[in-house]
Amino acid sequence: MTLSLGDGRPILAFDVGGTDIKSALFDAGGHALGVERTPTPLAGSETPVALTARLAELAAELTSRFPRTTPTAAGVIVPGIVDSTRGIGVYASNLGWHDAPIRELAADALGMPVAFDHDVRAAAWAEHLMGGARAFDDVFVMVIGTGIAGSLIVDGRLHPAGGYAGEIGHSPVAGGSECPCGAYGCLETVASAGAIARRYTELSGHTTDGARAVFARAAAGDTVATAVVDAAIDALVLALAQLTAMLAPQAVVIGGGLSRAGDALFEPLRTRLDARLSFHRRPQLLPAQLGEDAGLLGAAIIARERTDAAA
Amino acid sequence: MTLSLGDGRPILAFDVGGTDIKSALFDAGGHALGVERTPTPLAGSETPVALTARLAELAAELTSRFPRTTPTAAGVIVPGIVDSTRGIGVYASNLGWHDAPIRELAADALGMPVAFDHDVRAAAWAEHLMGGARAFDDVFVMVIGTGIAGSLIVDGRLHPAGGYAGEIGHSPVAGGSECPCGAYGCLETVASAGAIARRYTELSGHTTDGARAVFARAAAGDTVATAVVDAAIDALVLALAQLTAMLAPQAVVIGGGLSRAGDALFEPLRTRLDARLSFHRRPQLLPAQLGEDAGLLGAAIIARERTDAAA
């Protein structure tokens, strides 16, 4: 990671996913030291305790490797429904917890103040401060990968709504199918990178290297790939049209694996969204800029912002 | 109008619609005096000037009828797209204006400071301060009448987004048809009170007394009325499910003519919305409480809030 947060307190940062933990120590210059991925310990109902114990081990390794940098706080971000105000992991299908007091467990395990939030919200906040969403006070940041998640920034502030806002991936669209979340017609059943690859395989009988490969086949004239990509883009356009009508954000910043399809994604999104609207104010559709580092940067940022400098 | 705003400065209030202007003088006790409806003067490109001249006539009548109440400011609200920050009527299909400086014209015509905003935003603000949205900081207020309009309150503040937010009536839903706005599939082509009456007449060949009569026929077993009402409720549920996924408001407060259908509207909305969602946080669905007075009350409230007491 070459980006710097700028000067400030040294911070431990942990971006916890369903399979990996990304960890790093940010120094006083805001540079990430010792960035690495390690497996997330999954232990059923004991996952919160096993996870936070693992964070303490990673912290000990980082501070012993970089003895001149002494962190004063940590940022921990996780997927699912996250109540950042109360410090609770409300629900995460991959991690299996319900109402887990992760912030408190992590603070106890690490022995320092912890800022705790949702992974995509933290990433969106980093994009707002340093990346593709920098120019906008009203902006929706969405990440299209295995699933589709998002975060709202309203009047220059994150708007979590108790952890439930931004779930565009679980917004119903025409053509959607049954979703593991329990609802049906969710956007991410058609338009996530995972869905695009899976639907192509189902319809063509061919395995694929993922959504970008399906985009490449569509560009080469494969009719099945074209149909799958078209359906995904139409579903995204519908969800973005609804978002535009309701919230009229100045911009929608799109990250995640699918955003790397570049113009093959953004050009038809822009054209078809424009055609779907009338008097509405069109949002700018822009790529995220921080890539996979956004979460870790966001974790470090919220730790600097939300923990007490005196601690 | 029996409701009082409470003590404060005397205010002139004007709720300008496509056909009528509602006007009143609010006294120092916050009671509305001389509430009446008069026709909106429509004069093509001269409408802004004709309208604000008419507001001055109405003001003169009110102050001569109630000489002991001297207004120090006025609230003027209009439909369409309204930029309340700049005081501009951006667009209103019924009133025919584009980028009309209504606030300045009204202040000149009335000779006093004017607060200017969108009719449904002002009504929503009144519902937030005095009505059905009182208990909530994150709430969507929607008005289902001839069309469908709405207004977002986020963190206890109106969120206009340059005047473009809250347009749930022009959010695309499955089953929608071509909309006079120029888009297609807009919610209000299926689910407004106007659409329900029109679709029933188209499908049955019978004229009707409006949407509530169609609800009554559906309750009495009329299969065409049942189909029209079902399609409207399904479309509303879809739009509310999208709103819930994206914004997760604590409540949705519904006013306008259709809300007077009462449980015949709210019960199936609640049941079907609940069934359409999974992990999402369900908003409370509640009726608006201020009825047709909400706009006029809101106009008076914003005038007290946004104009200078010293003026």
Coordinates of C-alpha atoms in Angstrom, one line a residue:
Chain A
M1 CA 0.0 0.0 0.0
T2 CA 1.6 3.3 -1.1
L3 CA -1.1 5.6 0.1
S4 CA -0.6 7.6 3.3
L5 CA -3.2 8.7 5.7
G6 CA -1.1 11.7 6.6
D7 CA 0.4 12.5 10.0
G8 CA -1.4 11.4 13.1
R9 CA -1.4 8.8 15.9
P10 CA -0.1 5.3 15.1
I11 CA -3.0 2.9 14.7
L12 CA -3.6 -0.9 14.3
A13 CA -6.1 -1.6 11.6
F14 CA -8.0 -4.8 11.0
D15 CA -10.3 -5.5 8.1
V16 CA -12.1 -8.7 9.0
G17 CA -13.8 -10.6 6.1
G18 CA -15.5 -14.0 5.9
T19 CA -12.3 -15.7 4.9
D20 CA -9.4 -13.4 5.6
I21 CA -8.3 -10.7 8.0
K22 CA -6.2 -7.9 6.5
S23 CA -4.1 -6.3 9.1
A24 CA -1.5 -3.5 9.3
L25 CA 0.2 -1.0 11.6
F26 CA -0.1 2.6 10.5
D27 CA 2.8 4.7 11.7
A28 CA 2.8 8.4 12.7
G29 CA 3.3 9.4 9.1
G30 CA 0.1 7.4 8.1
H31 CA 2.0 4.7 6.2
A32 CA 0.9 1.1 6.5
L33 CA 3.5 -1.3 7.9
G34 CA 3.3 -5.1 7.7
V35 CA 0.2 -5.4 5.6
E36 CA -0.8 -9.0 5.4
R37 CA -3.8 -11.4 5.1
T38 CA -4.4 -14.3 7.5
P39 CA -7.3 -16.6 7.7
T40 CA -10.3 -15.6 9.8
P41 CA -10.9 -18.0 12.6
L42 CA -14.4 -19.4 12.4
A43 CA -15.5 -21.1 15.6
G44 CA -19.3 -21.0 15.5
S45 CA -20.7 -19.2 18.5
E46 CA -17.2 -18.7 19.8
T47 CA -16.1 -16.8 16.6
P48 CA -16.2 -13.3 18.3
V49 CA -13.8 -14.5 21.1
A50 CA -11.6 -16.5 18.7
L51 CA -11.5 -13.5 16.3
T52 CA -10.5 -10.9 18.9
A53 CA -7.9 -13.3 20.3
R54 CA -6.5 -13.6 16.8
L55 CA -6.4 -9.8 16.5
A56 CA -4.4 -9.6 19.7
E57 CA -1.9 -12.1 18.2
L58 CA -1.6 -10.1 15.0
A59 CA -1.1 -7.0 17.1
A60 CA 1.7 -8.6 19.1
E61 CA 3.4 -9.7 15.9
L62 CA 3.1 -6.2 14.4
T63 CA 4.4 -4.3 17.4
S64 CA 7.3 -6.8 17.8
R65 CA 8.2 -6.4 14.1
F66 CA 7.9 -2.6 14.3
P67 CA 9.1 -1.7 17.8
R68 CA 9.5 2.0 17.1
T69 CA 5.8 2.4 16.2
T70 CA 3.5 2.2 19.3
P71 CA -0.2 2.1 18.4
T72 CA -2.5 4.0 20.7
A73 CA -5.8 2.7 19.3
A74 CA -7.2 0.2 16.8
G75 CA -9.8 0.2 14.1
V76 CA -11.7 -3.0 13.5
I77 CA -14.2 -3.4 10.7
V78 CA -16.4 -6.4 9.8
P79 CA -19.1 -7.3 7.3
G80 CA -22.8 -7.8 7.9
I81 CA -25.1 -5.6 9.9
V82 CA -23.0 -3.5 12.2
D83 CA -24.3 -1.1 14.9
S84 CA -21.2 1.2 15.2
T85 CA -22.8 3.4 17.8
R86 CA -23.2 0.5 20.3
G87 CA -20.1 -1.4 19.0
I88 CA -22.2 -4.5 18.1
G89 CA -21.9 -6.9 15.3
V90 CA -25.7 -7.4 14.8
Y91 CA -25.5 -10.1 12.2
A92 CA -23.1 -11.5 9.7
S93 CA -24.0 -14.6 7.7
N94 CA -20.4 -15.5 7.0
L95 CA -19.2 -15.1 10.5
G96 CA -22.2 -16.6 12.2
W97 CA -22.7 -14.1 15.0
H98 CA -25.8 -12.3 16.3
D99 CA -25.5 -9.2 18.6
A100 CA -21.8 -9.8 19.3
P101 CA -20.1 -7.0 21.4
I102 CA -17.1 -7.0 19.1
R103 CA -15.8 -3.5 20.0
E104 CA -15.7 -4.4 23.7
L105 CA -14.1 -7.8 23.1
A106 CA -11.5 -6.3 20.8
A107 CA -10.7 -3.5 23.2
D108 CA -10.2 -6.0 26.0
A109 CA -8.1 -8.3 23.8
L110 CA -6.0 -5.5 22.4
G111 CA -5.7 -3.5 25.6
M112 CA -6.5 -0.2 23.8
P113 CA -9.4 1.8 22.6
V114 CA -11.1 0.4 19.5
A115 CA -13.2 2.1 16.8
F116 CA -15.6 -0.4 15.2
D117 CA -17.6 -0.2 12.1
H118 CA -18.9 -1.9 9.0
D119 CA -16.3 -2.8 6.4
V120 CA -18.0 -1.1 3.5
R121 CA -18.9 2.0 5.6
A122 CA -15.3 2.4 6.6
A123 CA -14.2 1.9 3.0
A124 CA -16.7 4.4 1.8
W125 CA -15.5 6.9 4.4
A126 CA -11.9 6.4 3.1
E127 CA -13.2 7.0 -0.5
H128 CA -14.9 10.1 0.8
L129 CA -11.8 11.5 2.5
M130 CA -9.1 10.3 0.1
G131 CA -10.6 8.6 -3.0
G132 CA -13.2 8.7 -5.6
A133 CA -15.9 10.2 -3.4
R134 CA -13.8 13.1 -2.3
A135 CA -15.6 15.8 -4.2
F136 CA -19.1 15.0 -2.9
D137 CA -21.1 15.6 0.3
D138 CA -24.0 13.4 -0.9
V139 CA -22.7 10.3 -2.3
F140 CA -23.4 6.6 -2.4
V141 CA -20.4 4.2 -2.4
M142 CA -21.2 0.7 -3.6
V143 CA -18.9 -2.3 -3.8
I144 CA -19.8 -5.0 -6.3
G145 CA -17.9 -8.2 -5.6
T146 CA -19.2 -11.6 -4.4
G147 CA -22.2 -9.7 -3.2
I148 CA -23.2 -6.0 -3.4
A149 CA -22.9 -3.7 -0.4
G150 CA -23.0 0.0 -0.1
S151 CA -22.8 3.0 2.2
L152 CA -24.5 6.3 2.2
I153 CA -22.8 9.6 2.9
V154 CA -25.4 12.4 3.5
D155 CA -24.4 16.0 4.1
G156 CA -20.8 14.9 4.4
R157 CA -21.5 12.3 7.1
L158 CA -21.9 8.5 7.1
H159 CA -25.6 7.6 7.5
P160 CA -25.7 4.1 8.9
A161 CA -29.3 4.1 10.2
G162 CA -28.4 1.6 12.9
G163 CA -26.4 -0.4 10.5
Y164 CA -29.3 -1.1 8.1
A165 CA -28.8 1.6 5.4
G166 CA -27.0 1.1 2.1
E167 CA -28.1 -2.4 1.5
I168 CA -28.7 -1.9 -2.3
G169 CA -27.6 -5.5 -2.9
H170 CA -30.7 -6.6 -1.1
S171 CA -33.0 -4.1 -2.8
P172 CA -35.6 -5.9 -5.0
V173 CA -35.3 -5.6 -8.8
A174 CA -37.2 -7.1 -11.7
G175 CA -35.6 -10.3 -12.8
G176 CA -34.0 -11.1 -9.5
S177 CA -34.2 -14.6 -8.0
E178 CA -34.3 -16.1 -4.6
C179 CA -31.5 -14.8 -2.4
P180 CA -29.7 -16.5 0.4
C181 CA -30.7 -13.6 2.6
G182 CA -34.3 -15.0 2.6
A183 CA -35.9 -12.4 0.3
Y184 CA -36.3 -12.7 -3.4
G185 CA -35.4 -10.5 -6.3
C186 CA -32.4 -9.0 -4.6
L187 CA -30.1 -7.0 -6.9
E188 CA -27.1 -9.1 -5.9
T189 CA -28.7 -12.3 -7.3
V190 CA -28.4 -10.8 -10.8
A191 CA -25.7 -8.1 -10.7
S192 CA -22.9 -9.1 -8.3
A193 CA -19.7 -10.3 -9.8
G194 CA -20.5 -13.7 -8.2
A195 CA -24.0 -13.8 -9.8
I196 CA -22.6 -12.9 -13.2
A197 CA -20.1 -15.7 -13.2
R198 CA -22.6 -18.2 -11.7
R199 CA -25.4 -17.3 -14.1
Y200 CA -23.1 -17.6 -17.1
T201 CA -22.0 -21.0 -16.0
E202 CA -25.6 -22.1 -15.4
L203 CA -26.7 -20.9 -18.8
S204 CA -23.7 -21.8 -20.9
G205 CA -22.5 -24.9 -19.2
H206 CA -19.0 -23.4 -19.3
T207 CA -17.0 -22.5 -16.2
T208 CA -15.5 -19.1 -16.2
D209 CA -12.8 -17.1 -14.5
G210 CA -15.2 -14.7 -13.0
A211 CA -17.3 -11.8 -14.0
R212 CA -14.6 -10.0 -15.9
A213 CA -14.2 -13.0 -18.1
V214 CA -17.9 -12.9 -18.8
F215 CA -17.6 -9.3 -19.7
A216 CA -14.7 -10.2 -22.0
R217 CA -16.8 -13.0 -23.7
A218 CA -19.7 -10.6 -24.1
A219 CA -17.3 -8.1 -25.8
A220 CA -16.2 -10.9 -28.1
G221 CA -19.8 -11.6 -29.2
D222 CA -20.8 -14.6 -26.9
T223 CA -24.6 -14.3 -26.9
V224 CA -25.0 -16.0 -23.5
A225 CA -22.4 -13.8 -21.9
T226 CA -24.1 -10.7 -23.5
A227 CA -27.5 -11.7 -22.1
V228 CA -26.0 -12.2 -18.6
V229 CA -24.1 -8.9 -18.6
D230 CA -27.1 -7.1 -20.0
A231 CA -29.4 -8.4 -17.3
A232 CA -26.8 -7.4 -14.7
I233 CA -26.5 -3.9 -16.0
D234 CA -30.3 -3.5 -16.4
A235 CA -30.7 -4.5 -12.8
L236 CA -28.0 -2.1 -11.6
V237 CA -29.6 0.7 -13.7
L238 CA -33.0 0.0 -12.1
A239 CA -31.6 0.1 -8.6
L240 CA -29.6 3.3 -9.4
A241 CA -32.7 4.9 -10.9
Q242 CA -34.6 4.1 -7.7
L243 CA -31.7 5.5 -5.6
T244 CA -31.7 8.6 -7.8
A245 CA -35.4 9.2 -7.5
M246 CA -35.3 8.8 -3.7
L247 CA -32.0 10.3 -2.7
A248 CA -30.6 12.2 -5.7
P249 CA -26.9 11.7 -4.6
Q250 CA -24.4 13.9 -6.4
A251 CA -22.4 10.8 -7.3
V252 CA -22.3 7.0 -7.1
V253 CA -18.8 5.6 -6.6
I254 CA -18.4 2.0 -7.5
G255 CA -15.7 -0.3 -6.3
G256 CA -15.1 -4.0 -5.9
G257 CA -14.1 -6.6 -8.4
L258 CA -16.7 -5.7 -11.0
S259 CA -15.6 -2.1 -11.2
R260 CA -12.4 -3.3 -12.8
A261 CA -14.4 -4.0 -15.9
G262 CA -14.0 -0.3 -16.4
D263 CA -15.8 1.3 -19.4
A264 CA -17.5 -2.0 -20.2
L265 CA -19.4 -1.5 -17.0
F266 CA -19.5 2.3 -16.6
E267 CA -20.4 3.3 -20.2
P268 CA -23.6 1.2 -20.5
L269 CA -24.5 2.1 -16.9
R270 CA -24.3 5.8 -17.6
T271 CA -26.2 5.6 -20.9
R272 CA -29.0 3.4 -19.7
L273 CA -29.5 5.2 -16.4
D274 CA -29.7 8.5 -18.4
A275 CA -32.4 6.9 -20.6
R276 CA -34.3 5.6 -17.6
L277 CA -34.7 9.0 -16.0
S278 CA -36.6 12.2 -16.9
F279 CA -36.4 15.4 -14.7
H280 CA -34.2 13.6 -12.1
R281 CA -30.8 14.9 -11.2
R282 CA -28.3 12.4 -12.7
P283 CA -25.6 11.2 -10.3
Q284 CA -22.1 11.1 -11.6
L285 CA -21.0 7.4 -11.9
L286 CA -17.4 7.1 -10.9
P287 CA -14.9 4.3 -10.1
A288 CA -13.6 4.0 -6.6
Q289 CA -9.9 4.9 -6.3
L290 CA -8.6 3.1 -3.3
G291 CA -9.1 -0.5 -4.5
E292 CA -8.8 -3.3 -1.9
D293 CA -7.0 -0.9 0.5
A294 CA -10.1 1.1 1.1
G295 CA -11.2 -1.0 4.1
L296 CA -7.9 -1.0 5.9
L297 CA -7.4 2.7 5.3
G298 CA -11.0 3.3 6.6
A299 CA -10.3 1.2 9.7
A300 CA -7.3 3.3 10.5
I301 CA -9.1 6.6 9.8
I302 CA -12.0 5.8 12.1
A303 CA -9.6 4.8 14.8
R304 CA -7.9 8.2 14.6
E305 CA -11.2 10.0 14.4
R306 CA -13.2 8.2 17.1
T307 CA -10.8 7.2 19.8
D308 CA -9.5 9.5 22.4
A309 CA -6.0 10.9 21.7
A310 CA -5.2 10.9 25.4
A311 CA -5.9 7.2 25.7
Chain B
M1 CA -57.9 24.7 11.1
T2 CA -57.9 24.0 14.9
L3 CA -54.2 23.2 15.3
S4 CA -51.9 25.9 16.6
L5 CA -48.3 26.4 15.8
G6 CA -47.7 27.8 19.3
D7 CA -46.5 31.2 20.2
G8 CA -44.3 33.1 17.8
R9 CA -44.2 35.8 15.2
P10 CA -47.3 36.4 13.1
I11 CA -46.8 34.9 9.6
L12 CA -48.5 35.0 6.2
A13 CA -48.6 31.4 4.8
F14 CA -49.3 30.4 1.2
D15 CA -49.6 26.9 -0.1
V16 CA -49.6 27.2 -3.9
G17 CA -50.9 24.3 -5.9
G18 CA -51.6 23.8 -9.6
T19 CA -55.2 24.9 -9.2
D20 CA -55.6 26.6 -5.8
I21 CA -53.7 28.8 -3.5
K22 CA -54.4 28.1 0.2
S23 CA -53.7 31.2 2.3
A24 CA -53.8 32.2 5.9
L25 CA -52.5 34.6 8.5
F26 CA -51.0 33.0 11.6
D27 CA -51.3 35.1 14.7
A28 CA -48.9 35.4 17.6
G29 CA -50.6 32.5 19.2
G30 CA -50.0 30.4 16.1
H31 CA -53.6 30.2 15.1
A32 CA -54.6 30.4 11.5
L33 CA -56.9 33.3 10.6
G34 CA -58.8 33.7 7.3
V35 CA -57.9 30.3 5.8
E36 CA -59.2 30.2 2.2
R37 CA -58.6 28.8 -1.2
T38 CA -58.4 30.9 -4.3
P39 CA -57.5 30.0 -7.9
T40 CA -53.9 29.9 -8.9
P41 CA -53.3 32.5 -11.7
L42 CA -51.8 30.7 -14.6
A43 CA -50.2 33.0 -17.1
G44 CA -47.6 30.9 -19.0
S45 CA -44.2 32.4 -18.7
E46 CA -45.7 35.3 -16.6
T47 CA -47.0 32.9 -14.0
P48 CA -44.3 33.7 -11.4
V49 CA -45.1 37.4 -11.6
A50 CA -48.8 36.9 -11.7
L51 CA -48.7 34.5 -8.8
T52 CA -46.6 36.7 -6.6
A53 CA -48.8 39.7 -7.4
R54 CA -51.8 37.6 -6.4
L55 CA -50.0 36.7 -3.1
A56 CA -49.7 40.4 -2.4
E57 CA -53.5 40.9 -3.0
L58 CA -54.2 38.0 -0.6
A59 CA -51.8 39.5 1.9
A60 CA -53.5 42.9 1.7
E61 CA -57.0 41.3 2.2
L62 CA -55.7 39.3 5.2
T63 CA -54.1 42.2 6.9
S64 CA -57.1 44.4 6.4
R65 CA -59.4 41.7 7.7
F66 CA -57.2 41.1 10.8
P67 CA -55.7 44.6 11.5
R68 CA -54.4 43.6 15.0
T69 CA -52.1 40.9 13.5
T70 CA -49.2 42.3 11.7
P71 CA -47.1 39.6 9.9
T72 CA -43.4 40.1 9.8
A73 CA -42.6 37.4 7.3
A74 CA -44.2 35.0 4.8
G75 CA -43.9 31.3 4.0
V76 CA -44.5 30.3 0.3
I77 CA -44.5 26.7 -0.8
V78 CA -45.0 25.4 -4.3
P79 CA -45.0 22.0 -6.1
G80 CA -42.4 20.7 -8.5
I81 CA -38.6 20.8 -8.1
V82 CA -37.7 23.5 -5.6
D83 CA -34.3 24.7 -4.7
S84 CA -35.0 26.1 -1.3
T85 CA -31.4 27.2 -0.7
R86 CA -31.4 29.5 -3.7
G87 CA -35.1 30.3 -3.5
I88 CA -35.7 29.0 -7.0
G89 CA -38.7 27.1 -8.5
V90 CA -36.6 24.9 -10.7
Y91 CA -39.5 23.2 -12.5
A92 CA -43.2 22.6 -12.1
S93 CA -45.2 20.9 -14.8
N94 CA -48.5 22.4 -13.6
L95 CA -47.2 25.9 -13.2
G96 CA -45.1 26.0 -16.3
W97 CA -42.0 27.6 -14.8
H98 CA -38.3 26.9 -15.2
D99 CA -35.7 28.4 -12.8
A100 CA -38.1 31.0 -11.5
P101 CA -36.8 33.2 -8.6
I102 CA -40.0 32.9 -6.6
R103 CA -38.6 33.7 -3.3
E104 CA -37.2 37.1 -4.5
L105 CA -40.4 37.9 -6.5
A106 CA -42.5 37.1 -3.5
A107 CA -40.4 39.1 -1.1
D108 CA -40.6 42.1 -3.4
A109 CA -44.3 41.7 -3.9
L110 CA -45.1 41.2 -0.2
G111 CA -42.5 43.7 1.1
M112 CA -41.3 41.3 3.8
P113 CA -38.8 38.3 4.1
V114 CA -40.0 35.1 2.5
A115 CA -39.2 31.5 3.3
F116 CA -39.6 29.4 0.3
D117 CA -39.8 25.6 -0.1
H118 CA -41.4 22.6 -1.7
D119 CA -45.0 21.9 -0.7
V120 CA -44.5 18.3 0.4
R121 CA -41.2 19.1 2.1
A122 CA -42.9 21.8 4.2
A123 CA -45.8 19.4 4.9
A124 CA -43.3 16.7 5.9
W125 CA -41.6 19.2 8.2
A126 CA -44.9 20.0 9.9
E127 CA -45.6 16.3 10.3
H128 CA -42.2 15.9 11.8
L129 CA -42.7 18.8 14.3
M130 CA -46.4 18.4 15.1
G131 CA -47.8 15.3 13.4
G132 CA -47.4 11.6 12.5
A133 CA -43.6 11.8 12.0
R134 CA -42.9 13.4 15.4
A135 CA -41.3 10.5 17.1
F136 CA -38.7 9.9 14.4
D137 CA -35.4 11.4 13.3
D138 CA -35.1 9.3 10.1
V139 CA -38.4 9.3 8.4
F140 CA -39.9 9.4 4.9
V141 CA -43.1 11.3 4.5
M142 CA -45.1 10.5 1.4
V143 CA -48.2 12.0 0.0
I144 CA -50.4 9.8 -2.3
G145 CA -52.9 11.9 -4.2
T146 CA -53.2 12.8 -7.8
G147 CA -49.5 12.0 -7.9
I148 CA -47.1 10.6 -5.4
A149 CA -44.5 12.9 -3.7
G150 CA -42.3 12.6 -0.7
S151 CA -39.8 14.1 1.5
L152 CA -36.8 12.7 3.4
I153 CA -35.9 13.6 7.0
V154 CA -32.5 12.4 7.8
D155 CA -31.0 12.8 11.3
G156 CA -33.8 15.2 12.2
R157 CA -33.3 17.5 9.2
L158 CA -34.9 17.8 5.8
H159 CA -32.7 16.4 3.1
P160 CA -33.7 18.1 -0.1
A161 CA -30.6 17.3 -2.2
G162 CA -31.0 20.4 -4.3
G163 CA -34.8 19.7 -4.5
Y164 CA -34.4 16.4 -6.2
A165 CA -34.7 13.9 -3.3
G166 CA -37.9 12.2 -2.2
E167 CA -39.3 11.6 -5.7
I168 CA -40.6 8.1 -4.9
G169 CA -43.5 8.7 -7.3
H170 CA -41.0 8.8 -10.1
S171 CA -39.1 5.8 -9.0
P172 CA -39.4 2.9 -11.4
V173 CA -41.4 -0.2 -10.4
A174 CA -42.4 -3.4 -12.2
G175 CA -45.7 -3.0 -13.9
G176 CA -45.6 0.8 -14.2
S177 CA -46.4 2.4 -17.5
E178 CA -45.4 5.5 -19.4
C179 CA -45.4 8.6 -17.2
P180 CA -46.1 12.2 -18.2
C181 CA -42.7 13.0 -16.6
G182 CA -41.1 11.4 -19.6
A183 CA -39.8 8.2 -17.9
Y184 CA -41.6 4.9 -17.8
G185 CA -42.6 2.6 -15.0
C186 CA -42.9 5.3 -12.4
L187 CA -44.7 4.3 -9.2
E188 CA -47.3 7.0 -9.6
T189 CA -48.5 5.5 -12.9
V190 CA -49.8 2.5 -10.9
A191 CA -50.3 3.6 -7.3
S192 CA -51.4 7.2 -7.0
A193 CA -55.0 7.8 -6.1
G194 CA -55.4 9.3 -9.6
A195 CA -53.9 6.2 -11.2
I196 CA -56.1 3.8 -9.2
A197 CA -59.3 5.6 -10.3
R198 CA -58.1 5.9 -13.9
R199 CA -57.0 2.3 -14.3
Y200 CA -60.3 1.1 -12.8
T201 CA -62.2 3.1 -15.3
E202 CA -60.1 1.9 -18.2
L203 CA -60.4 -1.8 -17.2
S204 CA -64.0 -1.8 -16.1
G205 CA -65.6 0.8 -18.3
H206 CA -67.2 2.3 -15.2
T207 CA -66.5 5.8 -13.9
T208 CA -65.7 6.0 -10.3
D209 CA -65.7 8.6 -7.5
G210 CA -62.0 8.2 -7.0
A211 CA -59.5 5.8 -5.4
R212 CA -61.4 5.3 -2.2
A213 CA -64.5 4.2 -4.2
V214 CA -62.2 1.6 -5.9
F215 CA -61.0 0.4 -2.5
A216 CA -64.7 0.1 -1.5
R217 CA -65.6 -1.9 -4.6
A218 CA -62.6 -4.2 -4.0
A219 CA -63.8 -4.8 -0.4
A220 CA -67.2 -5.6 -1.8
G221 CA -65.7 -8.3 -4.1
D222 CA -65.4 -6.4 -7.5
T223 CA -62.6 -8.4 -9.2
V224 CA -61.5 -5.5 -11.4
A225 CA -61.2 -3.2 -8.4
T226 CA -59.4 -5.9 -6.5
A227 CA -56.8 -6.3 -9.3
V228 CA -56.3 -2.5 -9.6
V229 CA -55.9 -2.1 -5.8
D230 CA -53.6 -5.2 -5.6
A231 CA -51.3 -3.8 -8.3
A232 CA -51.1 -0.5 -6.6
I233 CA -50.3 -2.0 -3.2
D234 CA -47.7 -4.3 -4.8
A235 CA -46.0 -1.4 -6.5
L236 CA -46.0 0.6 -3.2
V237 CA -44.5 -2.4 -1.4
L238 CA -41.8 -2.7 -4.0
A239 CA -40.9 1.0 -3.7
L240 CA -41.0 0.8 0.1
A241 CA -38.8 -2.3 0.1
Q242 CA -36.2 -0.5 -2.1
L243 CA -36.4 2.5 0.3
T244 CA -36.0 0.2 3.3
A245 CA -33.0 -1.5 1.8
M246 CA -31.3 1.7 0.9
L247 CA -32.2 4.1 3.7
A248 CA -33.8 2.0 6.5
P249 CA -35.9 4.9 7.8
Q250 CA -37.5 4.4 11.2
A251 CA -40.9 5.1 9.8
V252 CA -42.8 6.0 6.6
V253 CA -45.6 8.4 7.2
I254 CA -48.3 8.4 4.5
G255 CA -50.7 11.2 3.8
G256 CA -52.8 12.4 0.9
G257 CA -56.1 11.3 -0.3
L258 CA -55.2 7.6 -0.5
S259 CA -54.2 7.5 3.1
R260 CA -57.8 8.0 4.1
A261 CA -58.4 4.4 2.9
G262 CA -57.1 3.6 6.3
D263 CA -56.6 -0.1 7.2
A264 CA -57.6 -1.1 3.7
L265 CA -54.3 0.5 2.6
F266 CA -52.1 0.2 5.7
E267 CA -52.8 -3.5 6.6
P268 CA -51.8 -5.1 3.3
L269 CA -48.9 -2.6 2.9
R270 CA -47.5 -3.8 6.3
T271 CA -48.1 -7.5 5.7
R272 CA -46.7 -7.5 2.1
L273 CA -43.7 -5.3 3.0
D274 CA -42.9 -7.6 5.9
A275 CA -43.0 -10.6 3.5
R276 CA -40.8 -8.9 0.9
L277 CA -37.9 -8.3 3.3
S278 CA -35.5 -10.5 5.2
F279 CA -32.8 -9.1 7.6
H280 CA -33.9 -5.5 6.8
R281 CA -35.1 -3.2 9.6
R282 CA -38.8 -2.7 8.9
P283 CA -40.0 0.9 9.0
Q284 CA -43.2 1.6 10.9
L285 CA -46.0 2.5 8.4
L286 CA -48.1 5.3 9.9
P287 CA -50.8 7.7 8.7
A288 CA -50.0 11.4 8.5
Q289 CA -51.9 13.4 11.1
L290 CA -52.2 16.9 9.8
G291 CA -54.3 16.2 6.7
E292 CA -54.7 19.0 4.2
D293 CA -53.4 21.6 6.6
A294 CA -49.9 20.2 6.7
G295 CA -48.7 22.4 3.8
L296 CA -50.0 25.6 5.2
L297 CA -48.7 24.8 8.7
G298 CA -45.3 23.9 7.2
A299 CA -45.2 27.2 5.3
A300 CA -45.8 29.1 8.5
I301 CA -43.2 27.0 10.4
I302 CA -40.4 27.6 7.8
A303 CA -41.2 31.3 7.8
R304 CA -40.8 31.5 11.6
E305 CA -37.6 29.3 11.4
R306 CA -35.8 30.8 8.4
T307 CA -36.6 34.5 8.4
D308 CA -34.9 37.0 10.6
A309 CA -36.9 38.0 13.7
A310 CA -35.5 41.5 13.5
A311 CA -36.9 42.1 10.0

